[in-house]
């Protein structure tokens, strides 16, 4: 790796962390430069302005998610268990890459509203791949798109906000018991939505 590549990687890592934590609108190029240990001019040289940084971060997030979903889709069985396994795989992905749901949650809350094409470029193709696979599994009377969206909405919400326990403490991705409980709930929710016995969900 050249020093130029290394500098670009440092910048994108810092930008990803900040955009995921604060959103596009809450992050400045100067903040990214400071987090990367560089000056603004060096950031501009390697990547460009703030919009360029954001587009590069979102492109990388999509590549990571696309790779994970393609692998999961290639392995699912053509039955209800396959769809439950796919829900599991998505939970696993968000646990491993919490920055991805955080980035999209900011967008869904009207962050970076002047960057309007990312959903069409990235979200819609992924949704199509998953819904096409799910349609081969679930009964015709099931609203497949909403089942898939339910998985996404719930998993992104849990990934970014977690849940409150009985003592009012927030439990999320860093709590294995909370993740296991969420996973069970997600499997049962999907099983109910597609009309399979609760025992299949485990």
PDB file of C-alpha atoms in Angstrom:
ATOM      1  CA  UNK A   1       0.000   0.000   0.000  1.00  0.00           C
ATOM      2  CA  UNK A   2       1.356   3.411  -0.947  1.00  0.00           C
ATOM      3  CA  UNK A   3       1.395   6.366   1.420  1.00  0.00           C
ATOM      4  CA  UNK A   4      -1.359   7.926  -0.704  1.00  0.00           C
ATOM      5  CA  UNK A   5      -3.531   4.825  -0.286  1.00  0.00           C
ATOM      6  CA  UNK A   6      -2.792   4.768   3.427  1.00  0.00           C
ATOM      7  CA  UNK A   7      -3.763   8.414   3.787  1.00  0.00           C
ATOM      8  CA  UNK A   8      -7.006   7.906   1.890  1.00  0.00           C
ATOM      9  CA  UNK A   9      -7.858   4.879   4.044  1.00  0.00           C
ATOM     10  CA  UNK A  10      -7.242   6.835   7.249  1.00  0.00           C
ATOM     11  CA  UNK A  11      -9.470   9.623   6.016  1.00  0.00           C
ATOM     12  CA  UNK A  12     -12.292   7.303   4.985  1.00  0.00           C
ATOM     13  CA  UNK A  13     -12.094   5.406   8.288  1.00  0.00           C
ATOM     14  CA  UNK A  14     -12.372   8.679  10.196  1.00  0.00           C
ATOM     15  CA  UNK A  15     -15.167   9.934   7.957  1.00  0.00           C
ATOM     16  CA  UNK A  16     -17.094   6.691   8.384  1.00  0.00           C
ATOM     17  CA  UNK A  17     -16.877   6.880  12.172  1.00  0.00           C
ATOM     18  CA  UNK A  18     -17.997  10.502  12.261  1.00  0.00           C
ATOM     19  CA  UNK A  19     -20.770  10.237   9.672  1.00  0.00           C
ATOM     20  CA  UNK A  20     -22.094   7.162  11.496  1.00  0.00           C
ATOM     21  CA  UNK A  21     -21.975   8.906  14.876  1.00  0.00           C
ATOM     22  CA  UNK A  22     -23.014  12.452  13.956  1.00  0.00           C
ATOM     23  CA  UNK A  23     -24.514  12.235  10.487  1.00  0.00           C
ATOM     24  CA  UNK A  24     -23.450  14.117   7.387  1.00  0.00           C
ATOM     25  CA  UNK A  25     -24.970  17.397   8.521  1.00  0.00           C
ATOM     26  CA  UNK A  26     -23.336  17.183  11.941  1.00  0.00           C
ATOM     27  CA  UNK A  27     -19.840  16.462  10.616  1.00  0.00           C
ATOM     28  CA  UNK A  28     -17.385  18.951   9.123  1.00  0.00           C
ATOM     29  CA  UNK A  29     -14.383  18.298   6.930  1.00  0.00           C
ATOM     30  CA  UNK A  30     -12.223  19.816   9.642  1.00  0.00           C
ATOM     31  CA  UNK A  31     -13.535  17.281  12.158  1.00  0.00           C
ATOM     32  CA  UNK A  32     -12.685  14.464   9.763  1.00  0.00           C
ATOM     33  CA  UNK A  33      -9.204  15.855   9.167  1.00  0.00           C
ATOM     34  CA  UNK A  34      -8.551  16.132  12.907  1.00  0.00           C
ATOM     35  CA  UNK A  35      -9.811  12.586  13.515  1.00  0.00           C
ATOM     36  CA  UNK A  36      -7.490  11.320  10.779  1.00  0.00           C
ATOM     37  CA  UNK A  37      -4.552  13.330  12.158  1.00  0.00           C
ATOM     38  CA  UNK A  38      -4.258  15.383   8.969  1.00  0.00           C
ATOM     39  CA  UNK A  39      -5.034  18.890   7.798  1.00  0.00           C
ATOM     40  CA  UNK A  40      -8.001  19.889   5.644  1.00  0.00           C
ATOM     41  CA  UNK A  41      -5.832  20.463   2.579  1.00  0.00           C
ATOM     42  CA  UNK A  42      -4.474  16.912   2.766  1.00  0.00           C
ATOM     43  CA  UNK A  43      -8.003  15.526   3.069  1.00  0.00           C
ATOM     44  CA  UNK A  44      -9.067  17.511   0.011  1.00  0.00           C
ATOM     45  CA  UNK A  45      -6.031  16.265  -1.915  1.00  0.00           C
ATOM     46  CA  UNK A  46      -6.750  12.600  -1.179  1.00  0.00           C
ATOM     47  CA  UNK A  47     -10.543  12.494  -1.329  1.00  0.00           C
ATOM     48  CA  UNK A  48     -12.044  15.886  -2.123  1.00  0.00           C
ATOM     49  CA  UNK A  49     -14.662  17.827  -0.228  1.00  0.00           C
ATOM     50  CA  UNK A  50     -17.193  16.704   2.341  1.00  0.00           C
ATOM     51  CA  UNK A  51     -19.702  15.515  -0.256  1.00  0.00           C
ATOM     52  CA  UNK A  52     -17.004  13.446  -1.986  1.00  0.00           C
ATOM     53  CA  UNK A  53     -16.079  11.909   1.361  1.00  0.00           C
ATOM     54  CA  UNK A  54     -19.695  11.042   2.090  1.00  0.00           C
ATOM     55  CA  UNK A  55     -20.219   9.458  -1.321  1.00  0.00           C
ATOM     56  CA  UNK A  56     -17.059   7.382  -0.895  1.00  0.00           C
ATOM     57  CA  UNK A  57     -18.152   6.256   2.582  1.00  0.00           C
ATOM     58  CA  UNK A  58     -21.635   5.276   1.379  1.00  0.00           C
ATOM     59  CA  UNK A  59     -20.219   3.459  -1.640  1.00  0.00           C
ATOM     60  CA  UNK A  60     -17.939   1.425   0.617  1.00  0.00           C
ATOM     61  CA  UNK A  61     -20.795   0.696   3.034  1.00  0.00           C
ATOM     62  CA  UNK A  62     -22.856  -0.591   0.127  1.00  0.00           C
ATOM     63  CA  UNK A  63     -20.012  -2.787  -1.126  1.00  0.00           C
ATOM     64  CA  UNK A  64     -19.626  -4.373   2.312  1.00  0.00           C
ATOM     65  CA  UNK A  65     -23.375  -4.944   2.663  1.00  0.00           C
ATOM     66  CA  UNK A  66     -23.753  -6.242  -0.891  1.00  0.00           C
ATOM     67  CA  UNK A  67     -20.953  -8.770  -0.344  1.00  0.00           C
ATOM     68  CA  UNK A  68     -22.507 -10.023   2.902  1.00  0.00           C
ATOM     69  CA  UNK A  69     -26.019 -10.310   1.448  1.00  0.00           C
ATOM     70  CA  UNK A  70     -24.820 -12.050  -1.707  1.00  0.00           C
ATOM     71  CA  UNK A  71     -23.036 -14.621   0.447  1.00  0.00           C
ATOM     72  CA  UNK A  72     -26.131 -15.117   2.620  1.00  0.00           C
ATOM     73  CA  UNK A  73     -28.450 -15.429  -0.388  1.00  0.00           C
ATOM     74  CA  UNK A  74     -26.156 -18.011  -1.957  1.00  0.00           C
ATOM     75  CA  UNK A  75     -26.501 -20.249   1.106  1.00  0.00           C
ATOM     76  CA  UNK A  76     -30.166 -20.017   2.105  1.00  0.00           C
ATOM     77  CA  UNK A  77     -32.392 -23.059   1.752  1.00  0.00           C
ATOM     78  CA  UNK A  78     -35.570 -22.725  -0.375  1.00  0.00           C
ATOM     79  CA  UNK A  79     -37.947 -22.919   2.597  1.00  0.00           C
ATOM     80  CA  UNK A  80     -39.109 -20.899   5.597  1.00  0.00           C
ATOM     81  CA  UNK A  81     -35.932 -21.793   7.485  1.00  0.00           C
ATOM     82  CA  UNK A  82     -33.991 -20.110   4.703  1.00  0.00           C
ATOM     83  CA  UNK A  83     -35.732 -16.796   5.286  1.00  0.00           C
ATOM     84  CA  UNK A  84     -35.171 -17.065   9.041  1.00  0.00           C
ATOM     85  CA  UNK A  85     -31.501 -17.775   8.360  1.00  0.00           C
ATOM     86  CA  UNK A  86     -31.392 -14.712   6.134  1.00  0.00           C
ATOM     87  CA  UNK A  87     -32.793 -12.594   8.966  1.00  0.00           C
ATOM     88  CA  UNK A  88     -30.084 -14.049  11.220  1.00  0.00           C
ATOM     89  CA  UNK A  89     -27.441 -13.181   8.646  1.00  0.00           C
ATOM     90  CA  UNK A  90     -28.637  -9.588   8.540  1.00  0.00           C
ATOM     91  CA  UNK A  91     -28.479  -9.301  12.319  1.00  0.00           C
ATOM     92  CA  UNK A  92     -24.955 -10.753  12.184  1.00  0.00           C
ATOM     93  CA  UNK A  93     -23.978  -8.226   9.523  1.00  0.00           C
ATOM     94  CA  UNK A  94     -25.229  -5.274  11.570  1.00  0.00           C
ATOM     95  CA  UNK A  95     -23.439  -6.574  14.675  1.00  0.00           C
ATOM     96  CA  UNK A  96     -20.189  -6.825  12.692  1.00  0.00           C
ATOM     97  CA  UNK A  97     -20.654  -3.519  10.852  1.00  0.00           C
ATOM     98  CA  UNK A  98     -22.663  -1.188  13.110  1.00  0.00           C
ATOM     99  CA  UNK A  99     -21.552   1.803  11.076  1.00  0.00           C
ATOM    100  CA  UNK A 100     -23.717   0.699   8.136  1.00  0.00           C
ATOM    101  CA  UNK A 101     -27.126   0.809   9.856  1.00  0.00           C
ATOM    102  CA  UNK A 102     -26.029   4.003  11.626  1.00  0.00           C
ATOM    103  CA  UNK A 103     -25.246   5.682   8.302  1.00  0.00           C
ATOM    104  CA  UNK A 104     -28.620   4.726   6.834  1.00  0.00           C
ATOM    105  CA  UNK A 105     -30.555   5.654   9.974  1.00  0.00           C
ATOM    106  CA  UNK A 106     -29.141   9.177   9.741  1.00  0.00           C
ATOM    107  CA  UNK A 107     -30.333   9.382   6.141  1.00  0.00           C
ATOM    108  CA  UNK A 108     -33.815   8.173   7.089  1.00  0.00           C
ATOM    109  CA  UNK A 109     -33.952  11.019   9.591  1.00  0.00           C
ATOM    110  CA  UNK A 110     -33.390  13.518   6.736  1.00  0.00           C
ATOM    111  CA  UNK A 111     -29.612  13.714   7.043  1.00  0.00           C
ATOM    112  CA  UNK A 112     -27.733  14.663   3.850  1.00  0.00           C
ATOM    113  CA  UNK A 113     -31.042  15.529   2.208  1.00  0.00           C
ATOM    114  CA  UNK A 114     -29.251  17.161  -0.725  1.00  0.00           C
ATOM    115  CA  UNK A 115     -27.705  13.797  -1.694  1.00  0.00           C
ATOM    116  CA  UNK A 116     -30.798  12.231  -3.182  1.00  0.00           C
ATOM    117  CA  UNK A 117     -29.722   9.294  -5.336  1.00  0.00           C
ATOM    118  CA  UNK A 118     -28.183   6.844  -2.863  1.00  0.00           C
ATOM    119  CA  UNK A 119     -31.366   4.917  -2.036  1.00  0.00           C
ATOM    120  CA  UNK A 120     -32.027   4.274  -5.708  1.00  0.00           C
ATOM    121  CA  UNK A 121     -28.421   3.284  -6.350  1.00  0.00           C
ATOM    122  CA  UNK A 122     -27.822   1.141  -3.289  1.00  0.00           C
ATOM    123  CA  UNK A 123     -30.895   0.302  -1.212  1.00  0.00           C
ATOM    124  CA  UNK A 124     -33.332  -0.608  -3.978  1.00  0.00           C
ATOM    125  CA  UNK A 125     -31.071  -3.184  -5.710  1.00  0.00           C
ATOM    126  CA  UNK A 126     -30.348  -4.892  -2.376  1.00  0.00           C
ATOM    127  CA  UNK A 127     -34.037  -4.962  -1.501  1.00  0.00           C
ATOM    128  CA  UNK A 128     -34.866  -6.409  -4.899  1.00  0.00           C
ATOM    129  CA  UNK A 129     -32.347  -9.222  -4.475  1.00  0.00           C
ATOM    130  CA  UNK A 130     -33.744 -10.173  -1.073  1.00  0.00           C
ATOM    131  CA  UNK A 131     -37.425  -9.850  -1.981  1.00  0.00           C
ATOM    132  CA  UNK A 132     -36.918 -11.889  -5.160  1.00  0.00           C
ATOM    133  CA  UNK A 133     -35.382 -14.677  -3.076  1.00  0.00           C
ATOM    134  CA  UNK A 134     -38.096 -14.403  -0.413  1.00  0.00           C
ATOM    135  CA  UNK A 135     -40.936 -14.603  -2.974  1.00  0.00           C
ATOM    136  CA  UNK A 136     -39.795 -18.113  -3.848  1.00  0.00           C
ATOM    137  CA  UNK A 137     -40.277 -19.127  -0.217  1.00  0.00           C
ATOM    138  CA  UNK A 138     -43.327 -17.405   1.255  1.00  0.00           C
ATOM    139  CA  UNK A 139     -47.033 -17.842   0.389  1.00  0.00           C
ATOM    140  CA  UNK A 140     -48.516 -15.569  -2.278  1.00  0.00           C
ATOM    141  CA  UNK A 141     -50.694 -13.706   0.222  1.00  0.00           C
ATOM    142  CA  UNK A 142     -47.684 -12.449   2.219  1.00  0.00           C
ATOM    143  CA  UNK A 143     -46.496  -8.886   1.576  1.00  0.00           C
ATOM    144  CA  UNK A 144     -42.879  -9.870   0.974  1.00  0.00           C
ATOM    145  CA  UNK A 145     -41.535  -6.348   0.658  1.00  0.00           C
ATOM    146  CA  UNK A 146     -42.932  -5.378   4.044  1.00  0.00           C
ATOM    147  CA  UNK A 147     -41.568  -8.527   5.657  1.00  0.00           C
ATOM    148  CA  UNK A 148     -38.096  -7.650   4.361  1.00  0.00           C
ATOM    149  CA  UNK A 149     -38.481  -4.009   5.341  1.00  0.00           C
ATOM    150  CA  UNK A 150     -39.581  -5.098   8.816  1.00  0.00           C
ATOM    151  CA  UNK A 151     -36.294  -6.962   9.201  1.00  0.00           C
ATOM    152  CA  UNK A 152     -34.369  -3.880   8.058  1.00  0.00           C
ATOM    153  CA  UNK A 153     -36.324  -1.365  10.157  1.00  0.00           C
ATOM    154  CA  UNK A 154     -36.163  -3.439  13.324  1.00  0.00           C
ATOM    155  CA  UNK A 155     -32.511  -4.414  12.959  1.00  0.00           C
ATOM    156  CA  UNK A 156     -31.383  -0.872  12.167  1.00  0.00           C
ATOM    157  CA  UNK A 157     -33.390   0.452  15.092  1.00  0.00           C
ATOM    158  CA  UNK A 158     -31.914  -2.076  17.486  1.00  0.00           C
ATOM    159  CA  UNK A 159     -28.417  -1.526  16.077  1.00  0.00           C
ATOM    160  CA  UNK A 160     -28.500   2.212  16.619  1.00  0.00           C
ATOM    161  CA  UNK A 161     -30.788   2.575  19.635  1.00  0.00           C
ATOM    162  CA  UNK A 162     -30.794  -0.741  21.465  1.00  0.00           C
ATOM    163  CA  UNK A 163     -33.440  -1.366  24.136  1.00  0.00           C
ATOM    164  CA  UNK A 164     -33.858  -0.312  27.739  1.00  0.00           C
ATOM    165  CA  UNK A 165     -33.597  -3.011  30.390  1.00  0.00           C
ATOM    166  CA  UNK A 166     -35.618  -3.121  33.607  1.00  0.00           C
ATOM    167  CA  UNK A 167     -33.216  -0.698  35.281  1.00  0.00           C
ATOM    168  CA  UNK A 168     -33.399   1.829  32.461  1.00  0.00           C
ATOM    169  CA  UNK A 169     -29.962   1.008  31.054  1.00  0.00           C
ATOM    170  CA  UNK A 170     -29.578   0.890  27.289  1.00  0.00           C
ATOM    171  CA  UNK A 171     -28.598  -2.516  25.905  1.00  0.00           C
ATOM    172  CA  UNK A 172     -27.481  -2.908  22.322  1.00  0.00           C
ATOM    173  CA  UNK A 173     -24.946  -4.488  20.036  1.00  0.00           C
ATOM    174  CA  UNK A 174     -22.283  -4.589  22.734  1.00  0.00           C
ATOM    175  CA  UNK A 175     -24.484  -6.810  24.936  1.00  0.00           C
ATOM    176  CA  UNK A 176     -24.501 -10.463  23.755  1.00  0.00           C
ATOM    177  CA  UNK A 177     -27.627 -11.281  25.770  1.00  0.00           C
ATOM    178  CA  UNK A 178     -29.523  -8.371  24.241  1.00  0.00           C
ATOM    179  CA  UNK A 179     -28.419  -9.412  20.759  1.00  0.00           C
ATOM    180  CA  UNK A 180     -29.496 -13.022  21.374  1.00  0.00           C
ATOM    181  CA  UNK A 181     -32.869 -11.845  22.671  1.00  0.00           C
ATOM    182  CA  UNK A 182     -33.343  -9.540  19.670  1.00  0.00           C
ATOM    183  CA  UNK A 183     -32.385 -12.358  17.285  1.00  0.00           C
ATOM    184  CA  UNK A 184     -35.032 -14.669  18.819  1.00  0.00           C
ATOM    185  CA  UNK A 185     -37.627 -11.927  18.592  1.00  0.00           C
ATOM    186  CA  UNK A 186     -36.745 -11.207  14.971  1.00  0.00           C
ATOM    187  CA  UNK A 187     -37.005 -14.865  13.985  1.00  0.00           C
ATOM    188  CA  UNK A 188     -40.408 -15.188  15.674  1.00  0.00           C
ATOM    189  CA  UNK A 189     -41.615 -11.966  14.070  1.00  0.00           C
ATOM    190  CA  UNK A 190     -40.631 -13.198  10.613  1.00  0.00           C
ATOM    191  CA  UNK A 191     -42.094 -16.657  11.279  1.00  0.00           C
ATOM    192  CA  UNK A 192     -45.401 -15.072  12.266  1.00  0.00           C
ATOM    193  CA  UNK A 193     -45.375 -12.793   9.219  1.00  0.00           C
ATOM    194  CA  UNK A 194     -44.868 -15.658   6.776  1.00  0.00           C
ATOM    195  CA  UNK A 195     -47.206 -18.054   8.586  1.00  0.00           C
ATOM    196  CA  UNK A 196     -44.864 -20.759   9.804  1.00  0.00           C
ATOM    197  CA  UNK A 197     -45.063 -22.451  13.243  1.00  0.00           C
ATOM    198  CA  UNK A 198     -43.324 -20.663  16.079  1.00  0.00           C
ATOM    199  CA  UNK A 199     -41.317 -23.817  16.803  1.00  0.00           C
ATOM    200  CA  UNK A 200     -39.536 -23.348  13.453  1.00  0.00           C
ATOM    201  CA  UNK A 201     -38.211 -20.000  14.654  1.00  0.00           C
ATOM    202  CA  UNK A 202     -36.475 -21.648  17.620  1.00  0.00           C
TER     203      UNK A 202
END
